[in-house]
Structure formats: structure tokens, C-alpha cells
Amino acid sequence: MATEILMPALSPTMEEGTLAKWLKKEGDEVRSGDIIAEIETDKATMEFEAVDEGILGKILIAEGTAGVKVNTPIAVLVEEGESADAVSSAKVPEPQEPADEAAPAQGAPKEAPAPAPAAKAAEAKAARSEGERVFASPLARRIAKEKGIDLAAVKGSGPRGRIVKADVEGAQPSAAPAAKAEAAAPKAEAPAAAAAPVVSPAASAASVAKLFADRDYEEVTLDGMRKTIAARLSEAKQTIPHFYLRREVALDALMAFRADLNAKLESRGVKLSVNDFIIKACAVALQQMPNANAVWAGDRILRLKPSDVAVAVAIDGGLFTPVLRDAHQKSLSALSAEMKDLAARARTKKLAPHEYQGGSFAISNLGMFGVENFDAVINPPHGSILAVGAGIRKPVVGKDGAITTATMMSMTLSVDHRVIDGALGAEFLKAIVENLENPIAMLA
């Protein structure tokens, strides 16, 4: 029996992607776990792993095709001995499966809306008792594991009843079909919030273009990454009550300590940057001020125990924020090596989703571009983000009252007022400053 291979959702924010490259060709044998294609998501180029087994009978989407929606058929598997000529007839009923599943949901209110999820689960379990194997996409399996969902109790909407991401999310009590549109949870709100800024009405685009009808311009089509950046930052500025705290930090002690360390680590090929010290200082400060190590979760605040620090990395056409997990427990040399690796793979879009998702706090450093100070936009659900400017030699009043010179660096902490109040934010920024001005004590 022919089986459709669908465009997978390789990250929680992915709605469409580019089929960058096929690693199998028509007629090749495919086993479960084989890497069959490379797919560009809104953030990275990722390998697509086969779930089913068979022969790749027909490729429906050519490599290089952009804007392929999640759950769109991209290829068809046939069984051994089955002719590829049967593919076209085999795939006719498949697209109707999601609509078929929606019918019971529409009919459910005739009885009672509430029991629908339970009835669905019982139906799925009963149907699956006939066969032991549970077919689910890798992303669906991961989400189910994280949420403790029994896949045997989930009814799949994919080909041959395969469980996909939407099915696992739909297994949550708050994600029943009738309640999905009304749910107030952040996960339900995010797609709706993201959709508004990205999909502009044609009339609006035409009216803007009309303003420049007599001027030469180049029209740039938004790729997945730019759409995601536009959606998330629009959401952030519209929904997060930002406030800003500014401090200067004296860098002379840190610069001298860094020079001494680098001289001693040169034989090991290690060279620490100022940014490495900033990451460490922030990670330690999150432990010193645990109430600031928090994220906004819609109707509650989540306070994290580890210091998971995200760092903005500029790439061609956008940016990534890879996360350094447990940064407070790592040495400066370990943080430096990990940051270099994450940044290098970010620039080639080779990061896995778990490497750029999460964290409670972020750092954006534009000091290397000569920017003295700026205000960064919080990346939801983070509670704050630190904007770091350039270190500049300037006259200052010393502790003895005499005028001297020092290397001063400006920092601005953007704070989500729903998560962190003014006094707590000030204490958190003070802890970061003290760690940077006393680097030896920070590492003790």
C-alpha cells in the first residue's frame, strides 16, 4: 500500500520550509531512521528522518522548492513489488484524512463537548490494540515524551494514522477542537499573534509600492527566518511591557585579568573574549538573584534553577540566539569553546532546535561594531535581555576624587515588567556589574 511522506514540522515555530535536497532518489530502498532529505526551516537546515519503510516510489516536491507547507505530501513510499504507477491512484484519498477527522469534532456538540478528547483517546487506543506498532513523527514523539502523553491514546491524522505534531498538541485537555480557538495558554496565542504581522493584506503591500512607483527599488521576498523575526519581535513590542535600566561598568581590571589568562592559556590554543566574561558574569548573577532567572508563561511565572543564557549571533539575513545551558557551572574556557562552536554552526544554519530554544535571559553585544549603547527587544518568553555596548576610554572621577581615565562599557537591561519589577531588575544589573568589575571574585 502506498504511503505519503509529509513535510514535517521540524521546530515548534515551523509552518513551512524549503526542501533543500533529496538524499534518496526514486527507486531507492528506505528504512525507518534513514535520512532521506535536508529541509530548511525558519531557522536551520535539518535532516529529515524516515518513519516508515519501503521503496521511494515517487518524489512529489522537487529539491529547492521553497514555501512547502507543513503536512504537504512531498513523496510517496510503495511496498516492495508494488508498481510506482499505482502512486497517483494511491494518494488520491490521502489529503482528505484531516477533513475526515474534523467531522466528529463538528458533530460532537450534539452530545457533549467535554467528553470529546476522552472519547477520541479511547477510540484511538481501541483501534491501536489491533496492531502493536505506533506510527509517529520524530517531533511528535519528542513532544509526547516531554509532556508525558501516551502515544497509544492519541489518534493520528497523518497517512495510515501516523501521529503528527498537531495530534500530540491536540491530546492536551486545553487543546480540544472546540476549545482551541478560545484557549488562553501562551502556546495557543503564539501562532495567532505571529500570523498578523507576517501575512500582510495584498492591498497594503500594493499601497506601499504605489508610494514608490516613480523610484527604483528591489522587492525582497521574506524567507522563513525573516517572517519569524518579524512575527516574534512585533509580538514582543506589542505585548511585553518593557522598561530599561542602564549602567556603566569599568573594564580595566577585567582587561588586565583577561590578558594575563590569555597569555597562560596560549599554549592550549585558548583565547578568551570579553564576551566570554560577560556570559559568565550574567550566568553567575542569575544564581545570585534567582528571582530574576524567570520567564513569562501566560498565567504564571516560571523560575528556572540553572542559568541558561542565550546569546544573539548575527548571520546573513537574520540572527540566532543559541543557548548556553548550565553556564554558571562551566569554566570560561568551556564557555568560550561552546560559544565559538554554536556561533559557527549558527552561521551555516546547522543548529538543532534545542540549541536555540529555551533560556530565561539573553545577551546582545554590538560593542564590536563600535555601538556605544542601545536598547534590545526581549525575546519571549525571556524575562530580560542585556544590550552591551563598546568599551571606550574616557575621563572619570576616581575613588580618591581625582580625574583619571578608564575603559567604560555601557549596558542596558531591557526587562519584562510582568516578570521582574524595577528594584529586582536594578539588583540583577548591579550583580552583573560587580561580577565584571571583580572577575577574580566571580570565578572563586
Coordinates of C-alpha atoms in Angstrom, one line a residue:
M1 CA 0.0 0.0 0.0
A2 CA 1.4 3.4 -1.0
T3 CA 2.2 5.8 1.9
E4 CA 2.6 9.5 1.6
I5 CA 5.7 11.2 3.2
L6 CA 4.6 14.6 4.5
M7 CA 6.5 17.8 5.0
P8 CA 7.5 17.5 8.7
A9 CA 7.3 20.2 11.4
L10 CA 11.0 20.2 12.5
S11 CA 10.6 23.0 15.0
P12 CA 7.7 24.3 17.1
T13 CA 7.6 27.6 15.1
M14 CA 7.8 25.9 11.6
E15 CA 4.8 26.4 9.4
E16 CA 6.5 25.9 6.0
G17 CA 10.0 25.1 4.8
T18 CA 12.3 24.7 1.8
L19 CA 13.0 21.2 0.6
A20 CA 16.7 21.8 0.1
K21 CA 18.0 18.4 -1.0
W22 CA 16.8 14.9 -1.5
L23 CA 19.3 12.3 -0.2
K24 CA 17.3 9.4 -1.7
K25 CA 16.2 9.0 -5.3
E26 CA 13.2 7.3 -6.8
G27 CA 13.6 3.6 -6.6
D28 CA 15.8 3.6 -3.5
E29 CA 15.0 1.5 -0.5
V30 CA 14.1 3.4 2.6
R31 CA 14.3 2.1 6.1
S32 CA 12.9 3.6 9.3
G33 CA 15.6 6.0 10.6
D34 CA 17.2 6.7 7.2
I35 CA 18.0 10.3 6.4
I36 CA 16.1 11.0 3.2
A37 CA 16.2 14.8 2.8
E38 CA 17.5 18.1 4.0
I39 CA 14.9 20.7 4.9
E40 CA 15.4 24.4 5.6
T41 CA 13.2 25.6 8.4
D42 CA 12.7 29.2 9.6
K43 CA 16.0 28.8 11.5
A44 CA 18.2 26.0 10.3
T45 CA 18.9 23.3 7.7
M46 CA 17.9 20.0 9.2
E47 CA 18.0 16.3 8.2
F48 CA 14.6 14.6 7.7
E49 CA 14.4 11.1 9.1
A50 CA 12.1 8.5 7.6
V51 CA 9.5 6.9 9.9
D52 CA 8.1 4.2 7.5
E53 CA 9.9 1.7 5.4
G54 CA 9.5 0.8 1.7
I55 CA 10.7 2.0 -1.8
L56 CA 10.7 5.6 -2.7
G57 CA 8.2 5.3 -5.5
K58 CA 7.7 9.0 -6.4
I59 CA 9.1 12.4 -5.4
L60 CA 6.3 14.9 -5.4
I61 CA 8.2 18.0 -4.4
A62 CA 11.5 18.8 -6.2
E63 CA 14.5 19.8 -4.2
G64 CA 15.0 23.5 -4.0
T65 CA 11.2 24.1 -3.7
A66 CA 10.5 26.9 -1.1
G67 CA 7.3 27.6 0.9
V68 CA 6.3 24.0 1.3
K69 CA 3.6 23.9 4.0
V70 CA 3.9 21.5 6.9
N71 CA 1.9 18.2 6.2
T72 CA 2.1 18.7 2.4
P73 CA 2.8 15.4 0.7
I74 CA 6.4 15.5 -0.6
A75 CA 7.0 11.9 -1.7
V76 CA 5.3 8.5 -1.8
L77 CA 6.6 5.2 -0.4
V78 CA 5.5 2.0 -2.1
E79 CA 5.9 -1.6 -0.9
E80 CA 8.4 -3.9 -2.5
G81 CA 7.0 -5.3 -5.7
E82 CA 4.3 -2.6 -5.9
S83 CA 4.5 -0.5 -9.1
A84 CA 5.2 3.2 -8.9
D85 CA 2.4 3.6 -11.4
A86 CA 0.0 3.0 -8.6
V87 CA 1.2 6.0 -6.7
S88 CA -1.1 8.6 -8.3
S89 CA -4.2 6.5 -7.5
A90 CA -2.9 5.6 -4.1
K91 CA -2.6 9.2 -3.0
V92 CA -6.0 10.5 -4.1
P93 CA -7.8 9.8 -0.7
E94 CA -4.9 10.7 1.5
P95 CA -5.4 14.5 1.5
Q96 CA -9.0 14.0 2.7
E97 CA -7.8 12.4 6.0
P98 CA -7.5 15.6 8.1
A99 CA -11.0 16.7 6.9
D100 CA -12.4 13.3 7.9
E101 CA -11.0 13.7 11.4
A102 CA -12.6 17.1 11.7
A103 CA -16.1 15.7 11.1
P104 CA -16.5 14.0 14.5
A105 CA -15.4 17.3 16.2
Q106 CA -18.2 19.2 14.4
G107 CA -20.7 16.5 15.4
A108 CA -19.5 16.3 19.0
P109 CA -21.5 19.2 20.3
K110 CA -24.8 17.3 19.6
E111 CA -23.8 15.1 22.6
A112 CA -21.4 17.0 24.9
P113 CA -18.2 18.9 24.0
A114 CA -16.3 17.9 27.1
P115 CA -16.0 14.1 26.6
A116 CA -14.7 14.5 23.1
P117 CA -11.0 14.2 23.9
A118 CA -11.6 11.2 26.2
A119 CA -13.7 9.6 23.5
K120 CA -11.1 10.2 20.9
A121 CA -8.4 8.7 23.2
A122 CA -10.5 5.6 23.9
E123 CA -11.2 5.2 20.1
A124 CA -7.5 5.6 19.3
K125 CA -6.5 3.1 21.9
A126 CA -9.1 0.6 20.8
A127 CA -8.1 1.0 17.1
R128 CA -4.4 0.6 18.0
S129 CA -4.9 -2.6 20.1
E130 CA -5.2 -4.4 16.8
G131 CA -1.5 -3.6 16.0
E132 CA 1.3 -3.1 18.4
R133 CA 3.4 -0.5 16.5
V134 CA 2.6 3.2 17.0
F135 CA 3.5 5.3 14.0
A136 CA 4.5 8.9 14.9
S137 CA 6.8 11.5 13.6
P138 CA 10.1 12.2 15.5
L139 CA 8.8 15.7 16.6
A140 CA 5.5 14.2 17.8
R141 CA 7.4 11.6 19.8
R142 CA 9.6 14.2 21.4
I143 CA 6.7 16.5 22.4
A144 CA 4.8 13.5 23.7
K145 CA 7.8 12.4 25.8
E146 CA 8.3 15.9 27.2
K147 CA 4.6 16.2 28.2
G148 CA 4.1 12.6 29.4
I149 CA 1.5 11.8 26.7
D150 CA 0.8 8.2 25.9
L151 CA 1.0 7.9 22.1
A152 CA -1.2 4.8 22.2
A153 CA -4.0 7.1 23.3
V154 CA -3.6 9.6 20.5
K155 CA -5.4 9.3 17.2
G156 CA -3.1 10.2 14.3
S157 CA -4.3 12.4 11.4
G158 CA -1.4 11.6 9.1
P159 CA -1.1 8.9 6.5
R160 CA -2.1 5.4 7.8
G161 CA -3.0 7.0 11.1
R162 CA 0.5 8.4 11.8
I163 CA 0.7 10.8 14.7
V164 CA 2.0 14.2 13.9
K165 CA 2.7 17.3 16.0
A166 CA -0.8 18.7 15.8
D167 CA -2.2 15.4 17.2
V168 CA 0.0 15.5 20.2
E169 CA -0.8 19.1 21.0
G170 CA -4.5 18.2 20.5
A171 CA -4.2 15.5 23.1
Q172 CA -3.9 18.1 25.8
P173 CA -7.1 18.8 27.8
S174 CA -7.0 22.5 26.9
A175 CA -6.4 21.8 23.2
A176 CA -9.7 20.1 22.3
P177 CA -11.0 21.2 18.9
A178 CA -13.9 23.2 20.4
A179 CA -11.7 24.9 23.0
K180 CA -8.6 25.5 20.8
A181 CA -9.8 28.9 19.5
E182 CA -10.7 30.1 23.0
A183 CA -7.7 28.8 24.9
A184 CA -5.7 31.5 26.7
A185 CA -2.5 29.5 27.1
P186 CA 0.6 31.1 25.6
K187 CA 1.1 28.2 23.1
A188 CA -2.3 28.8 21.7
E189 CA -1.8 32.5 21.5
A190 CA 1.6 32.5 19.8
P191 CA 0.5 31.3 16.4
A192 CA -2.3 33.8 16.2
A193 CA 0.0 36.6 17.3
A194 CA 2.6 35.5 14.9
A195 CA 0.3 35.4 11.9
A196 CA -0.9 39.0 12.0
P197 CA 2.4 40.8 11.3
V198 CA 3.7 38.3 8.8
V199 CA 0.7 37.9 6.4
S200 CA 0.1 41.4 5.1
P201 CA -3.0 42.1 3.0
A202 CA -2.2 42.5 -0.7
A203 CA -3.9 45.9 -0.7
S204 CA -1.5 47.1 2.0
A205 CA 1.6 45.9 0.0
A206 CA 0.2 47.5 -3.1
S207 CA -0.4 50.8 -1.5
V208 CA 3.1 50.9 -0.1
A209 CA 4.5 50.0 -3.5
K210 CA 2.4 52.8 -5.1
L211 CA 4.2 55.4 -2.9
F212 CA 7.5 54.4 -4.7
A213 CA 6.1 53.9 -8.2
D214 CA 8.4 56.5 -9.6
R215 CA 11.5 55.3 -7.8
D216 CA 13.8 52.4 -8.5
Y217 CA 13.7 49.7 -5.8
E218 CA 14.3 46.0 -5.4
E219 CA 11.5 43.8 -3.9
V220 CA 12.8 41.3 -1.4
T221 CA 10.6 38.2 -0.7
L222 CA 10.5 37.3 3.0
D223 CA 12.1 34.0 3.8
G224 CA 11.1 31.8 6.8
M225 CA 13.7 33.4 9.1
R226 CA 12.7 37.0 8.3
K227 CA 9.0 36.1 8.8
T228 CA 9.7 34.6 12.2
I229 CA 11.8 37.5 13.3
A230 CA 9.1 39.9 12.1
A231 CA 6.4 38.0 13.9
R232 CA 8.2 37.4 17.2
L233 CA 9.6 40.9 17.6
S234 CA 6.3 42.5 16.7
E235 CA 4.7 40.3 19.3
A236 CA 7.3 41.3 21.8
K237 CA 6.9 45.1 21.3
Q238 CA 3.1 44.9 21.3
T239 CA 2.6 42.6 24.3
I240 CA 5.6 42.9 26.6
P241 CA 5.7 45.9 29.0
H242 CA 9.4 46.8 28.5
F243 CA 11.4 49.0 30.9
Y244 CA 15.1 49.8 30.7
L245 CA 17.9 50.1 33.2
R246 CA 21.3 51.5 32.3
R247 CA 24.7 51.1 33.9
E248 CA 28.3 51.7 33.0
V249 CA 31.0 49.1 34.0
A250 CA 34.7 49.8 34.5
L251 CA 36.6 47.2 32.4
D252 CA 40.2 47.9 33.3
A253 CA 40.5 45.1 36.0
L254 CA 38.8 42.6 33.6
M255 CA 41.0 43.6 30.7
A256 CA 44.2 43.1 32.7
F257 CA 42.9 39.7 34.1
R258 CA 41.9 38.6 30.6
A259 CA 45.3 39.5 29.2
D260 CA 47.1 37.5 31.9
L261 CA 44.8 34.5 31.4
N262 CA 45.2 34.5 27.7
A263 CA 49.0 34.6 28.0
K264 CA 48.8 31.5 30.2
L265 CA 46.3 29.7 28.0
E266 CA 48.1 30.4 24.7
S267 CA 49.8 27.0 24.8
R268 CA 46.4 25.3 24.9
G269 CA 45.1 27.4 21.9
V270 CA 42.5 29.2 24.1
K271 CA 41.8 32.9 23.7
L272 CA 39.1 34.3 25.9
S273 CA 37.0 37.3 24.7
V274 CA 35.3 40.0 26.7
N275 CA 32.0 38.4 25.7
D276 CA 33.0 35.2 27.4
F277 CA 33.4 37.1 30.7
I278 CA 30.1 38.8 30.1
I279 CA 28.3 35.5 29.6
K280 CA 29.9 34.1 32.8
A281 CA 29.1 37.3 34.8
C282 CA 25.4 37.1 33.7
A283 CA 25.2 33.4 34.5
V284 CA 26.6 33.9 38.0
A285 CA 24.3 36.9 38.5
L286 CA 21.2 34.8 37.7
Q287 CA 22.3 32.4 40.5
Q288 CA 22.9 35.4 42.9
M289 CA 19.4 36.8 42.0
P290 CA 17.3 33.7 41.4
N291 CA 14.0 35.7 41.2
A292 CA 15.4 37.3 38.0
N293 CA 16.1 33.9 36.5
A294 CA 12.5 33.7 35.2
V295 CA 10.2 33.6 32.1
W296 CA 6.6 34.7 31.5
A297 CA 4.2 31.7 30.9
G298 CA 0.9 33.4 30.2
D299 CA -0.9 33.0 33.5
R300 CA 2.2 32.3 35.6
I301 CA 5.9 32.9 36.0
L302 CA 8.4 30.1 35.7
R303 CA 11.6 30.5 37.8
L304 CA 14.5 28.4 36.4
K305 CA 17.1 26.8 38.6
P306 CA 20.0 26.6 36.1
S307 CA 21.5 29.6 34.3
D308 CA 20.6 29.0 30.6
V309 CA 22.0 32.1 28.8
A310 CA 21.0 32.9 25.2
V311 CA 23.5 34.9 23.1
A312 CA 22.4 36.7 19.9
V313 CA 24.5 35.8 16.9
A314 CA 24.2 37.8 13.6
I315 CA 24.0 35.8 10.4
D316 CA 23.4 36.7 6.8
G317 CA 19.7 37.7 6.6
G318 CA 18.9 37.4 10.3
L319 CA 20.1 36.2 13.7
F320 CA 20.1 33.2 16.0
T321 CA 20.1 33.1 19.8
P322 CA 21.9 29.8 20.7
V323 CA 21.6 28.9 24.4
L324 CA 24.5 28.1 26.7
R325 CA 22.9 25.7 29.2
D326 CA 24.1 25.5 32.8
A327 CA 26.5 28.4 32.0
H328 CA 27.1 29.0 35.7
Q329 CA 28.7 25.6 36.1
K330 CA 31.1 25.9 33.2
S331 CA 34.6 27.4 33.1
L332 CA 35.5 30.4 31.0
S333 CA 37.4 28.2 28.5
A334 CA 34.5 25.8 28.2
L335 CA 32.0 28.6 27.6
S336 CA 34.4 30.2 25.0
A337 CA 34.7 26.9 23.1
E338 CA 31.0 26.2 23.2
M339 CA 30.1 29.7 22.1
K340 CA 32.5 29.5 19.2
D341 CA 31.0 26.2 18.1
L342 CA 27.4 27.4 18.4
A343 CA 28.2 30.6 16.5
A344 CA 30.0 28.8 13.7
R345 CA 27.1 26.4 13.2
A346 CA 24.5 29.2 13.5
R347 CA 26.1 31.0 10.6
T348 CA 25.8 27.8 8.5
K349 CA 22.2 27.2 9.8
K350 CA 23.2 23.8 11.3
L351 CA 21.8 24.3 14.8
A352 CA 19.2 21.9 16.1
P353 CA 16.1 23.5 17.6
H354 CA 17.0 22.5 21.2
E355 CA 20.3 24.5 20.7
Y356 CA 18.5 27.8 20.1
Q357 CA 15.3 27.4 22.1
G358 CA 14.9 28.0 25.8
G359 CA 16.8 30.1 28.3
S360 CA 15.4 32.8 30.6
F361 CA 17.8 35.6 29.6
A362 CA 19.7 36.8 26.6
I363 CA 22.7 38.9 25.7
S364 CA 23.0 41.1 22.6
N365 CA 26.5 42.6 22.1
L366 CA 27.0 45.3 19.4
G367 CA 30.1 46.7 21.0
M368 CA 32.4 45.1 18.4
F369 CA 30.6 47.3 15.8
G370 CA 31.5 50.5 17.8
V371 CA 28.0 51.0 19.1
E372 CA 28.2 52.7 22.5
N373 CA 24.7 51.9 23.8
F374 CA 21.3 50.6 22.5
D375 CA 18.1 49.1 23.8
A376 CA 17.4 45.4 22.9
V377 CA 14.0 43.9 22.4
I378 CA 13.1 41.0 24.7
N379 CA 12.8 37.6 23.0
P380 CA 9.7 36.0 24.6
P381 CA 9.3 34.2 26.9
H382 CA 12.6 35.6 28.4
G383 CA 12.3 37.9 31.4
S384 CA 15.1 40.2 30.3
I385 CA 17.9 40.9 27.8
L386 CA 21.2 42.7 28.2
A387 CA 22.4 45.1 25.5
V388 CA 26.1 45.5 25.6
G389 CA 28.0 48.5 24.0
A390 CA 31.6 49.2 23.2
G391 CA 34.3 49.7 25.8
I392 CA 35.5 53.3 25.5
R393 CA 38.4 55.1 27.2
K394 CA 37.0 58.2 28.8
P395 CA 37.8 60.5 31.7
V396 CA 36.2 59.5 35.1
V397 CA 36.4 60.6 38.7
G398 CA 38.5 58.1 40.6
K399 CA 37.8 56.8 44.1
D400 CA 40.2 59.4 45.5
G401 CA 38.3 62.2 43.8
A402 CA 40.9 62.8 41.2
I403 CA 40.1 62.8 37.5
T404 CA 41.6 59.9 35.7
T405 CA 40.8 57.7 32.6
A406 CA 39.2 54.3 32.5
T407 CA 37.7 51.9 29.9
M408 CA 34.0 52.2 30.5
M409 CA 31.3 50.0 28.9
S410 CA 27.6 50.9 28.7
M411 CA 25.0 48.2 29.3
T412 CA 21.2 48.4 29.1
L413 CA 19.0 45.8 30.7
S414 CA 15.6 45.5 29.0
V415 CA 13.1 44.0 31.4
D416 CA 9.7 42.4 31.2
H417 CA 7.8 44.2 34.0
R418 CA 5.4 41.3 34.2
V419 CA 8.2 39.1 35.4
I420 CA 10.8 41.4 37.1
D421 CA 10.0 44.6 39.0
G422 CA 12.2 47.7 39.0
A423 CA 14.1 47.0 42.2
L424 CA 14.8 43.4 41.3
G425 CA 16.0 44.4 37.9
A426 CA 18.3 47.0 39.4
E427 CA 19.8 44.5 41.8
F428 CA 20.3 42.0 39.0
L429 CA 22.1 44.6 36.8
K430 CA 24.2 45.6 39.9
A431 CA 25.2 42.0 40.3
I432 CA 26.3 41.7 36.7
V433 CA 28.4 45.0 37.0
E434 CA 30.1 43.8 40.2
N435 CA 30.9 40.4 38.6
L436 CA 32.6 42.2 35.7
E437 CA 34.5 44.7 37.8
N438 CA 35.7 41.9 40.1
P439 CA 36.4 39.0 37.7
I440 CA 38.6 37.0 40.1
A441 CA 35.9 37.0 42.8
M442 CA 33.3 36.0 40.2
L443 CA 35.3 32.8 39.5
A444 CA 36.0 32.0 43.1

